Every structure is written in C-alpha cells, then in structure tokens.
mmCIF file of C-alpha atoms in Angstrom:
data_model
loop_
_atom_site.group_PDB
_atom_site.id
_atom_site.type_symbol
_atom_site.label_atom_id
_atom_site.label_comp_id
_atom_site.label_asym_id
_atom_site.label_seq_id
_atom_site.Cartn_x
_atom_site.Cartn_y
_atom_site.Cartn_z
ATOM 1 C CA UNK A 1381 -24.250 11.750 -3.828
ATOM 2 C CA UNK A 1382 -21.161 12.674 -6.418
ATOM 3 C CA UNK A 1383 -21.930 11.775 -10.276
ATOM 4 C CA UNK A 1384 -18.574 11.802 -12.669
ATOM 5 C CA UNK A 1385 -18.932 10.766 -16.604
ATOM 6 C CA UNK A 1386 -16.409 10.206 -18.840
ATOM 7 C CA UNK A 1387 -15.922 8.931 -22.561
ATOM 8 C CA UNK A 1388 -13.670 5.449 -23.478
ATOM 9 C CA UNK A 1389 -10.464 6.252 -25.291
ATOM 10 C CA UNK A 1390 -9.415 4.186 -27.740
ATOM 11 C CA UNK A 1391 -6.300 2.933 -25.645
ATOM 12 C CA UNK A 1392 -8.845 1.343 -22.912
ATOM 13 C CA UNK A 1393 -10.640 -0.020 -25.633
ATOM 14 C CA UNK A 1394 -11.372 -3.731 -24.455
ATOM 15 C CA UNK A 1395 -10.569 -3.403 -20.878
ATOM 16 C CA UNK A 1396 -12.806 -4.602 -18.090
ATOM 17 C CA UNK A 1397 -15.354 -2.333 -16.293
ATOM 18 C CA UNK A 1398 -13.907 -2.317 -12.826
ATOM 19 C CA UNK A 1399 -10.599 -2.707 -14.001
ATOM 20 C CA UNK A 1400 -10.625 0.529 -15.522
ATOM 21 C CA UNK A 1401 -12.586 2.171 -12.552
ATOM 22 C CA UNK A 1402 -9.557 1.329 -10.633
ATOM 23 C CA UNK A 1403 -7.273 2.948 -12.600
ATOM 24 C CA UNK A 1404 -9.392 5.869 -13.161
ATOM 25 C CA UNK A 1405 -10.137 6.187 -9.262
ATOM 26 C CA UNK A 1406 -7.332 5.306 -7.615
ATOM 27 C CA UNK A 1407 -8.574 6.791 -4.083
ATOM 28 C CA UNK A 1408 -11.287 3.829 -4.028
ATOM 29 C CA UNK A 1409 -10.519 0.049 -3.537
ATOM 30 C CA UNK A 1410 -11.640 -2.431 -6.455
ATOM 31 C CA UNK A 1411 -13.455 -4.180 -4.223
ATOM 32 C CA UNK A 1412 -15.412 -0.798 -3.281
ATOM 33 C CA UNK A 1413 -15.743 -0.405 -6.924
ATOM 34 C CA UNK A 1414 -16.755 -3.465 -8.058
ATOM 35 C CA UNK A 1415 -19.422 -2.883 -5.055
ATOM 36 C CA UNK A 1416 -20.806 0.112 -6.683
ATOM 37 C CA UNK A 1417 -20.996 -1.588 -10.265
ATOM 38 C CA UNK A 1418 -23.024 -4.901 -8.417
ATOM 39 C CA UNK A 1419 -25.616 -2.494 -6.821
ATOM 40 C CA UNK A 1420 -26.805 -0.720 -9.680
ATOM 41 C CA UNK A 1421 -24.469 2.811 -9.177
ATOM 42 C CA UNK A 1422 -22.552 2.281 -12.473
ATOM 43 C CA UNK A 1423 -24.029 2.731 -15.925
ATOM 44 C CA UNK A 1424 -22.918 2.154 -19.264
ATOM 45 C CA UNK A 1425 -24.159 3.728 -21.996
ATOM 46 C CA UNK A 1426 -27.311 4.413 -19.658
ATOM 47 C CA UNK A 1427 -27.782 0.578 -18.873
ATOM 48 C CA UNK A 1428 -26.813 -1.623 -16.183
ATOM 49 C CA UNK A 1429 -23.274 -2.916 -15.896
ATOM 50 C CA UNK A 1430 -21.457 -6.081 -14.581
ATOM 51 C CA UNK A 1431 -17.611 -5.601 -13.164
ATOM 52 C CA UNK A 1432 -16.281 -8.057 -16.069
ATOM 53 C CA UNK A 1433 -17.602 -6.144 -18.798
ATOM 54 C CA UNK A 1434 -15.538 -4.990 -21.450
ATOM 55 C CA UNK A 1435 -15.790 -1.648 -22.999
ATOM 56 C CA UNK A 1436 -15.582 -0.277 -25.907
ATOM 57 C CA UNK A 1437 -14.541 3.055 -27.348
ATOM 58 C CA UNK A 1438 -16.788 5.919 -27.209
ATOM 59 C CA UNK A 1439 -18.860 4.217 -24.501
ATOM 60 C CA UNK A 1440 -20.121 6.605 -22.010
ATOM 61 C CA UNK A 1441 -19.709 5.544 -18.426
ATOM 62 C CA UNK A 1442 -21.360 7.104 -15.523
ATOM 63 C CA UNK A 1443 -20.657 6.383 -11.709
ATOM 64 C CA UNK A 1444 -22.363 7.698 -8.820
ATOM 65 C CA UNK A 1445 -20.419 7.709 -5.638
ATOM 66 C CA UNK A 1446 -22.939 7.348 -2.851
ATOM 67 C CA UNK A 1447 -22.659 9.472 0.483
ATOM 68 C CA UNK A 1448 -20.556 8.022 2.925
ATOM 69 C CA UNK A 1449 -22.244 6.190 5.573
ATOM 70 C CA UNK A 1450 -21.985 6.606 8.911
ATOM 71 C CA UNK A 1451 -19.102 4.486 10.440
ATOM 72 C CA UNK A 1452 -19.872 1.212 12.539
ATOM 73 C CA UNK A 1453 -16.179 0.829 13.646
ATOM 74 C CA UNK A 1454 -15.364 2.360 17.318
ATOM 75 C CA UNK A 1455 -13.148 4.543 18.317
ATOM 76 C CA UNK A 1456 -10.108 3.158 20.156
ATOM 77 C CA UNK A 1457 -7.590 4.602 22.523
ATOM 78 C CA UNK A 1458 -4.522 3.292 20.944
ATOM 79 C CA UNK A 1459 -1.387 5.027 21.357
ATOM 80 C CA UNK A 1460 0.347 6.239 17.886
ATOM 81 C CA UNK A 1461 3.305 6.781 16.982
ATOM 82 C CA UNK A 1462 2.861 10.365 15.290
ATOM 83 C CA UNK A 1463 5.511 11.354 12.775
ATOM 84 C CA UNK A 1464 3.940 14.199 11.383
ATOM 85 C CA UNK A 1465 0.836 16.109 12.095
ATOM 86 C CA UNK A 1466 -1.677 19.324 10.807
ATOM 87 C CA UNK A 1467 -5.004 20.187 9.346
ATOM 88 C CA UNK A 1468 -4.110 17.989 6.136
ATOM 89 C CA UNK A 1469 -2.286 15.106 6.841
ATOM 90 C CA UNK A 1470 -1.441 12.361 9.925
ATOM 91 C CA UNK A 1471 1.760 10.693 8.790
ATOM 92 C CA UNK A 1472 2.643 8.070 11.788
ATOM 93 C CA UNK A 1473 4.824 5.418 12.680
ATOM 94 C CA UNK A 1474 2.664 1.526 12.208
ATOM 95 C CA UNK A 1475 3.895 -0.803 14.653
ATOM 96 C CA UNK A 1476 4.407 -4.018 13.282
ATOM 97 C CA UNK A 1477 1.387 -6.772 13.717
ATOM 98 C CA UNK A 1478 -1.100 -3.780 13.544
ATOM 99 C CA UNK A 1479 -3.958 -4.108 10.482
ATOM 100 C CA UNK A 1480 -4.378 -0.973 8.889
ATOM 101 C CA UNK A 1481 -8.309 -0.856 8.689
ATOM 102 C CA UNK A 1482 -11.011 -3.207 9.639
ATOM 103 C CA UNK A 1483 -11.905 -5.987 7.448
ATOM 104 C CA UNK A 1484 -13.484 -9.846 8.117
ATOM 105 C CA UNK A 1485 -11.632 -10.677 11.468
ATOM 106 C CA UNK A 1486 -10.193 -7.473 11.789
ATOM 107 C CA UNK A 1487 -12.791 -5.199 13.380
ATOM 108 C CA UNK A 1488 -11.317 -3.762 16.757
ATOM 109 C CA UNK A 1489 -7.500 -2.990 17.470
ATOM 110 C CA UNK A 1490 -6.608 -1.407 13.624
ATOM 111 C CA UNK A 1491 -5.026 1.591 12.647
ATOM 112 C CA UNK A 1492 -8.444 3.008 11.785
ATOM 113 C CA UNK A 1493 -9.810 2.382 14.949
ATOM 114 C CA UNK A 1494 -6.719 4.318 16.825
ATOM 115 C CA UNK A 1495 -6.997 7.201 14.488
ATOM 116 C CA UNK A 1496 -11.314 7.920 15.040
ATOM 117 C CA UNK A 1497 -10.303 8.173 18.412
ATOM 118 C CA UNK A 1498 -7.185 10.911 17.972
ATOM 119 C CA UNK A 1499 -8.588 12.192 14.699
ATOM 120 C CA UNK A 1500 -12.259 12.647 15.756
ATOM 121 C CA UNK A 1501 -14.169 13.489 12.518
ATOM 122 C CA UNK A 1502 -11.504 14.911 11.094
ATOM 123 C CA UNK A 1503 -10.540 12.333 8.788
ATOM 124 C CA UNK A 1504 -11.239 12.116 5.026
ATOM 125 C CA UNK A 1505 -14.185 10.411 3.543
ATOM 126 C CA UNK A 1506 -13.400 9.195 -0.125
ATOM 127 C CA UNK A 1507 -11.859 5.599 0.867
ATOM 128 C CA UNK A 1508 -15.723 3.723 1.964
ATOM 129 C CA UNK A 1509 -16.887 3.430 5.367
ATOM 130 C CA UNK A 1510 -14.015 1.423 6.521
ATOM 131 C CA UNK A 1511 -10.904 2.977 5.274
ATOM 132 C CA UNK A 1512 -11.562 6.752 6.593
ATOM 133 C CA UNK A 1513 -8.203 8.509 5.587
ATOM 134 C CA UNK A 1514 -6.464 5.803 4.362
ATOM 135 C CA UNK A 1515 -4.880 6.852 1.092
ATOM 136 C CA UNK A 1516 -2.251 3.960 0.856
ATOM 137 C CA UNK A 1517 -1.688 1.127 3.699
ATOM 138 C CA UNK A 1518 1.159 -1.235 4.287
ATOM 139 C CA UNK A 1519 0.597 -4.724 5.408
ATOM 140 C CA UNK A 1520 0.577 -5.924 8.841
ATOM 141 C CA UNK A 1521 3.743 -7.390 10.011
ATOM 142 C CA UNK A 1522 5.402 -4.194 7.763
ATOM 143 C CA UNK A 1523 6.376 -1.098 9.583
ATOM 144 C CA UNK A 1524 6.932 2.210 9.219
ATOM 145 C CA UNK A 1525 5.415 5.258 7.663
ATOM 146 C CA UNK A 1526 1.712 5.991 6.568
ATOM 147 C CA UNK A 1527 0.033 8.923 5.284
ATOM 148 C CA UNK A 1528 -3.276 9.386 6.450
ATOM 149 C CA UNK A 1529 -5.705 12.320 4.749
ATOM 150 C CA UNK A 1530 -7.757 14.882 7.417
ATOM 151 C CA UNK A 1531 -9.786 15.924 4.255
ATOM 152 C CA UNK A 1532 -10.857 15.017 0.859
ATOM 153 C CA UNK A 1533 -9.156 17.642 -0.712
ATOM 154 C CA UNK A 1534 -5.736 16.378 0.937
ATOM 155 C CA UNK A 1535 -6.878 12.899 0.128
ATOM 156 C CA UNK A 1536 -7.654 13.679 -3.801
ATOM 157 C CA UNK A 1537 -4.216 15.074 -4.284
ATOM 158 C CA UNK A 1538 -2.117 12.627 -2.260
ATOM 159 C CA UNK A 1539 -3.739 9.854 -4.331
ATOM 160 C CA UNK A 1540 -3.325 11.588 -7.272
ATOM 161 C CA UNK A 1541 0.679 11.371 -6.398
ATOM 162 C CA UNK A 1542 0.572 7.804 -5.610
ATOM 163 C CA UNK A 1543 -1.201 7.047 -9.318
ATOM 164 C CA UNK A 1544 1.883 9.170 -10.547
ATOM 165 C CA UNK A 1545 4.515 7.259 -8.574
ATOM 166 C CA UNK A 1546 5.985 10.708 -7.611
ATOM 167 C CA UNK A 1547 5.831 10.067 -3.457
ATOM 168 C CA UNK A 1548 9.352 9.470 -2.402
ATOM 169 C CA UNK A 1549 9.494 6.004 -0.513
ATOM 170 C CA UNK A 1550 12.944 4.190 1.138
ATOM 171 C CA UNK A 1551 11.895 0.768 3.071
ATOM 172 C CA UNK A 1552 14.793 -0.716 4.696
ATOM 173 C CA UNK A 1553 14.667 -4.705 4.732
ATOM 174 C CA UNK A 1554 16.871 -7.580 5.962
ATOM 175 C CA UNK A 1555 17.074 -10.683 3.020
ATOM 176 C CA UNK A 1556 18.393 -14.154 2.343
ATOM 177 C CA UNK A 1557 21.544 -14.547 0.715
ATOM 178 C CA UNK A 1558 24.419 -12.411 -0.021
ATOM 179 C CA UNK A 1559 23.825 -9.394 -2.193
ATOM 180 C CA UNK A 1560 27.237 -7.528 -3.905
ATOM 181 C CA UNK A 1561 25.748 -4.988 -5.751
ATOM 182 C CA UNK A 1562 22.804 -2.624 -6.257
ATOM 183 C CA UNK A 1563 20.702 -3.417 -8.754
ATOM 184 C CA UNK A 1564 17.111 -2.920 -9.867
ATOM 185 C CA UNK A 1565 13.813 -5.195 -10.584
ATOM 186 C CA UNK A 1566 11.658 -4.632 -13.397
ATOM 187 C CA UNK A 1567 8.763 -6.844 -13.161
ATOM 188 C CA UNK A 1568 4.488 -6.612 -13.340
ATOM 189 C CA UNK A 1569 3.153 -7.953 -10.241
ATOM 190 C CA UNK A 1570 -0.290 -9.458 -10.604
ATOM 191 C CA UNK A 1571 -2.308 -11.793 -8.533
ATOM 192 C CA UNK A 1572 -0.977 -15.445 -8.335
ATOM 193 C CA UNK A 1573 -2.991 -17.812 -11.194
ATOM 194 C CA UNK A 1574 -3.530 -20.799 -8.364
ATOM 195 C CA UNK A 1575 -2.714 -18.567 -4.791
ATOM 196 C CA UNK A 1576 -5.353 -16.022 -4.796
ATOM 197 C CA UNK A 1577 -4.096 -14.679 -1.901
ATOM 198 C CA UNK A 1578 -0.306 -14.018 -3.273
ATOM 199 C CA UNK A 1579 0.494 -11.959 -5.697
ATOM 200 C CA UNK A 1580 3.580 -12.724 -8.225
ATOM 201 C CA UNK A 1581 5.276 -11.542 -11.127
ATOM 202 C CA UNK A 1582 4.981 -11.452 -15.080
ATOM 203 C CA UNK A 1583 1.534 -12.952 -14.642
ATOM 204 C CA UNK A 1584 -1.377 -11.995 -17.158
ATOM 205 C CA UNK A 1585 -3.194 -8.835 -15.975
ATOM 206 C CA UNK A 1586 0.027 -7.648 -14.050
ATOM 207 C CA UNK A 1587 0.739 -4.365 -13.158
ATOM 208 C CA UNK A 1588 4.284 -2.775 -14.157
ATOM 209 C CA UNK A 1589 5.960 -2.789 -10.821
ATOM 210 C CA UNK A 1590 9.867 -1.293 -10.532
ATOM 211 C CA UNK A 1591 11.914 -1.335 -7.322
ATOM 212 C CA UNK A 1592 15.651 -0.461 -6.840
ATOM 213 C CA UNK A 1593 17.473 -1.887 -4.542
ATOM 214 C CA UNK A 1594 21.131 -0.741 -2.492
ATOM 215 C CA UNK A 1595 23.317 -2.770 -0.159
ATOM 216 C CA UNK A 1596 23.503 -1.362 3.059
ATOM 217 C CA UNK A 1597 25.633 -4.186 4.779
ATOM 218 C CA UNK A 1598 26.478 -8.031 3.882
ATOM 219 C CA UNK A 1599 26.447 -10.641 6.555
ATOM 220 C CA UNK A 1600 27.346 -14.293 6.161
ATOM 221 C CA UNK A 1601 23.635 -15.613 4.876
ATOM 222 C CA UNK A 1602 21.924 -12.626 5.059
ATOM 223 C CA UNK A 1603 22.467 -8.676 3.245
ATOM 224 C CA UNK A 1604 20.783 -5.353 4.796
ATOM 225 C CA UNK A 1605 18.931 -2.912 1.823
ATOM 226 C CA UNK A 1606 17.461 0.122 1.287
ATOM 227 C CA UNK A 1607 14.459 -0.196 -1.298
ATOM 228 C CA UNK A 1608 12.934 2.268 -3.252
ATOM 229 C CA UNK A 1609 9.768 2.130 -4.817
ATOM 230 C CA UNK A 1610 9.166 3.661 -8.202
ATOM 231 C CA UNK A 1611 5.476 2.075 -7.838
ATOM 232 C CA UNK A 1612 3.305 0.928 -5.502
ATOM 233 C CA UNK A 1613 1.854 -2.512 -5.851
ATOM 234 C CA UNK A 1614 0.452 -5.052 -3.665
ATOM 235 C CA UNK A 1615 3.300 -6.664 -1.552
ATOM 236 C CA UNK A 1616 5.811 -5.386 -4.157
ATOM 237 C CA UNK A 1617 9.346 -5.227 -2.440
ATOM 238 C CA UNK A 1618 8.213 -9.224 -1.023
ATOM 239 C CA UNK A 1619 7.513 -10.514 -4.691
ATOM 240 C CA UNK A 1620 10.123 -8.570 -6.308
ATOM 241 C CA UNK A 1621 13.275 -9.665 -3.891
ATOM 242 C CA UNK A 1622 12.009 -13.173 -3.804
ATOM 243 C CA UNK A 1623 11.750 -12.981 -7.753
ATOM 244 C CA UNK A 1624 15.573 -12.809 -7.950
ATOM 245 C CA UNK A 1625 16.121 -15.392 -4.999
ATOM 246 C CA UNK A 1626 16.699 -12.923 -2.029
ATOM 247 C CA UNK A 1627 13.220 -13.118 -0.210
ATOM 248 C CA UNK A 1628 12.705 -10.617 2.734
ATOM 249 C CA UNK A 1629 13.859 -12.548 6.098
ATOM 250 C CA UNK A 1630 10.959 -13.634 8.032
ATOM 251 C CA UNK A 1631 8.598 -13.787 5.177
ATOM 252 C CA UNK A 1632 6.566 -16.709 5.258
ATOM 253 C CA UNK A 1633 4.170 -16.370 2.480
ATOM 254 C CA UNK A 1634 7.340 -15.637 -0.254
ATOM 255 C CA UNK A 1635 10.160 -16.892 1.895
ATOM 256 C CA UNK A 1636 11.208 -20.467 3.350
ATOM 257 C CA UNK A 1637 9.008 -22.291 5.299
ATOM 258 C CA UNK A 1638 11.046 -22.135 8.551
ATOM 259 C CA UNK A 1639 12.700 -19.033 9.877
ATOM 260 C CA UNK A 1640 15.783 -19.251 10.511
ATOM 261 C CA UNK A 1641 15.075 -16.645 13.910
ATOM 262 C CA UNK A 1642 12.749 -18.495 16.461
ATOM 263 C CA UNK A 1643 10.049 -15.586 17.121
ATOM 264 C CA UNK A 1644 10.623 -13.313 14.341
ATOM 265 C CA UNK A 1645 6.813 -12.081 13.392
ATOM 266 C CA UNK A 1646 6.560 -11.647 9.994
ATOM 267 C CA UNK A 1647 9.133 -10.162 7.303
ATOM 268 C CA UNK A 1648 12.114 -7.388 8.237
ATOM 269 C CA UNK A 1649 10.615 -4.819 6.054
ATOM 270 C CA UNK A 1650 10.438 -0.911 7.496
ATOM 271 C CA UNK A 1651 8.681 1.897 5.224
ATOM 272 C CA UNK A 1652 11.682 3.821 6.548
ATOM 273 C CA UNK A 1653 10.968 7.288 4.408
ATOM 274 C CA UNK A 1654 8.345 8.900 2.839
ATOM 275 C CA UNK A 1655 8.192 12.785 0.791
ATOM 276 C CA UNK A 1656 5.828 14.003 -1.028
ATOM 277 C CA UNK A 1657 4.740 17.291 -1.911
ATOM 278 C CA UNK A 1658 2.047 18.624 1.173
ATOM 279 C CA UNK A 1659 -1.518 19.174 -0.469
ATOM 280 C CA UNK A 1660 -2.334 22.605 1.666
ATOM 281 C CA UNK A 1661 1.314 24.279 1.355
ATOM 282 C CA UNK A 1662 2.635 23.010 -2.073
ATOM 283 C CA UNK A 1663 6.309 22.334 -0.363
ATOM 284 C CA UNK A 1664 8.097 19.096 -0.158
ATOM 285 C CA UNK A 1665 7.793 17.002 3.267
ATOM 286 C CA UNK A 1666 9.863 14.260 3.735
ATOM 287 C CA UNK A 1667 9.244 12.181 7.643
ATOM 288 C CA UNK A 1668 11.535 9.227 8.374
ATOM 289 C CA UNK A 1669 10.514 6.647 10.927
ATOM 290 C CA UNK A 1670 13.196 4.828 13.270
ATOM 291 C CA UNK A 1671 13.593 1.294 12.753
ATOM 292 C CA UNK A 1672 12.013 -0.625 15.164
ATOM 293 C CA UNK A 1673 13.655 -1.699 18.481
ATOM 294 C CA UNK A 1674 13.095 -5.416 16.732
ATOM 295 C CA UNK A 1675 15.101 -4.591 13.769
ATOM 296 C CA UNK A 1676 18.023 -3.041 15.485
ATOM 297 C CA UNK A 1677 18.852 -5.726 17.708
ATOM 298 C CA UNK A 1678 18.766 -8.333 14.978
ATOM 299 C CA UNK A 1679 21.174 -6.299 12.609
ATOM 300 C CA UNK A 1680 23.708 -6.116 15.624
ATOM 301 C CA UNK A 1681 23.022 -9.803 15.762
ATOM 302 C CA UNK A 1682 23.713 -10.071 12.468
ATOM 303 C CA UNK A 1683 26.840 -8.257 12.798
ATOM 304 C CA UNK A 1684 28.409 -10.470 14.992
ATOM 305 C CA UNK A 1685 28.760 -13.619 12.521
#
C-alpha cells in the first residue's frame, strides 16, 4: 500500500473531493477514485470522506492507494497489431469494434485481454485491476494508435504528458458536409445534463477541450480531415465536429440517425499518429498507424462522386 498527502490551494478551494483526485491523479479513473473515497481509503482532515465533498483551503487530504489485486481477466491469444515495442512501452494498432479493457459486458475479447497474453506480467500496475497498462484508451469503433505502459515508471511519466497535453496526436476522420477551410474548435466538453452516456459541449463542469482541424479532401456531401488534439477528453473530436454541424460519418450517438453507408460500424475516425517523448530514453517517438483497409476503400468511393 502507497500513502500520498497533500495541502488544498486556494485555487481548488470549493471543488469536489473526487473531482480534484482526478485531476491530481490522472493515471487512475474517477470511477477508481471515487471507489477508494466510498471504502474508507481517503481521508480528510483525518476523517472520513464522501466523493461530493467540497474542500476547502488548507484541508489536508490523504489517499492510500491499495496494492493491486491479482487480475481475474484471462489471458487471450489475440493477434495485435504491434506498432512499436520495448521494455517501456507497447504502442499498437486497435482494430476497430475492439473494447479496450474489460468492463460490465465486456469481459473476454478486449485489448487487455490480448495484451496479458503477449505482455505476460510485464504490464504496468497503476490503472486498477482491470486497466493493466492502459494509460489512455480510444473508444471502440475508433482505430488506431494506443500507448500501453510495461512499468509504472513508464506509466507515471506518460500520464504525466497526457495531463500536460504535450503527446503529439493526428486522427484522420471522414465528416458530413463540405468543409473549405481549416479551422479550430474551442469548446469544454462535459457530460450531457439529460444523456448520461454522451458527453457535449459548454455544459457546467466541462472540461476545456481544443481540437484543430485541416481539410484533407472535399467530396460532394462529405470532407476528409486530419485532427489534432491539443487535449484529450472523452469522445472529443465526435462532440467537437458535430458542435459546428460536421459530425464524424458513421457516428450514431452524435451523427444522423441513418447512415448514409449500409454496414459502416461505427464513426470514420483513425488515431492516425501519436509522439511523445519515450520515458526510458528521453528522445522523441513518433509511430503512425495505416488507415484501415475499411477506410481506404470508402475514400476511393468517395472519390468517385
């Protein structure tokens, strides 16, 4: 078990308990934190805490992160795509319609369960039981690239790039409508007030969220981009295109109801690029994954109208 303290500054004065874990922890879910708060692991001023409490400054809060557990999920012998590989770091390719890591429904066939198997116990331990190595994830029907951490040490520092929006990441996406020109979108994401499930912009408790956007090719309904992520937030590139009427083709949670393309699974969105600086050697890496054999033939379909 891991104990870490720290003092509320005045600037987090009158922020929520978990809310500020999150920030302050960025390797751990808010869910895992919020976990951790419920069953007695987070103090406040030496008493119990509740997630929704609001702090004040000068409060002392202590958190003890208990040992990791010892993993229920199986090994699988799924094939991966492997971009990048060595003592620190698995960066691979994530086929579209593949779940990250296990959760309710989810328990066999994920991206966690293909890398215990290539990985062995060589994978880092910070993210909870279920999320061994997972730093950052992407969401099912998006492909592309994913860092995964070997080690904690690897993990700590990767994370601490993400929560300073300094990893280098290019998605390429197909949307609705005709784009001209480049432009960029400046928005907080938060979750939706009445769709728990969706997120969507400029909603209380948002997030500042920035994504610029260039036009790769225009088509008669449709324009090809490259998008590239200042931050990181939940479904970010989906809300923020569909915020300025060009939703991500395919999409059906922030798109139209009906896809135009019978059979298309889920939105044309490809974490394309990815470069950050390597934990262990201190020197930039940059991997690029190929867009999908999907993708391809519907841009030469595309470019036929």
């Amino acid at each position: 078990m891991s104990v870490d303290e720290f003092s509320v500054i005045n600037e987090d004065s009158g922020e929520r308990l978990d809310r500020l874990l999150s920030l302050r922890y960025e390797a751990y879910t808010r869910s895992y934190l919020q976990s951790l708060i419920k069953d007695g692991s987070v103090s406040v001023n030496g008493e119990s805490a509740k997630p929704g409490q609001k702090l004040s400054e000068g409060d002392r809060v202590c958190i003890a992160f208990p040992p990791v557990r010892e993993l229920n999920v199986k090994p699988e012998n799924i094939p991966l795509d492997i971009l990048y590989e060595d003592e620190d770091l698995i960066i691979v390719n994530k086929p579209k319609g593949m779940v990250v890591h296990p959760a309710a429904g989810h328990y066999s066939g994920t991206l966690v369960n293909a890398l215990l198997y290539h990985c062995k116990d060589s994978l880092s331990g910070i993210n909870g039981v279920l999320r061994p190595g997972i730093v950052h994830r992407i969401d099912r029907d998006t492909t592309g690239s994913l860092i995964v951490c070997k080690n904690d040490q690897a993990h700590q520092a990767v994370a601490a790039q993400l929560k300073e929006h300094s990893i280098n990441r290019k998605y390429r996406a197909i949307v609705h409508g005709r784009m001209e020109e480049d432009g960029t979108v400046h928005a907080s994401i938060g979750r939706h007030p009445q769709r728990r499930k969706e997120m969507a912009v400029n909603v209380p408790g948002g997030k500042d969220a920035i994504t610029h956007y260039h036009v790769l090719e225009t088509y008669s309904q449709f324009t090809y981009i490259e998008c590239q992520l200042e931050t990181g937030r939940t479904h970010q590139i989906r809300v923020h295109m569909k915020s300025i009427g060009h939703p991500v083709l395919g999409d059906a949670v922030y798109g139209p109801s009906r896809c135009p393309f019978p059979g298309l699974q889920g939105q044309t969105l490809h974490a394309m690029t990815i470069g950050l600086v390597h934990p262990g050697t201190g020197e930039y890496l940059e991997v690029e994954a190929p867009l999908p054999e999907y993708f391809q033939r519907l841009l030469e379909s595309l470019r036929k109208t």
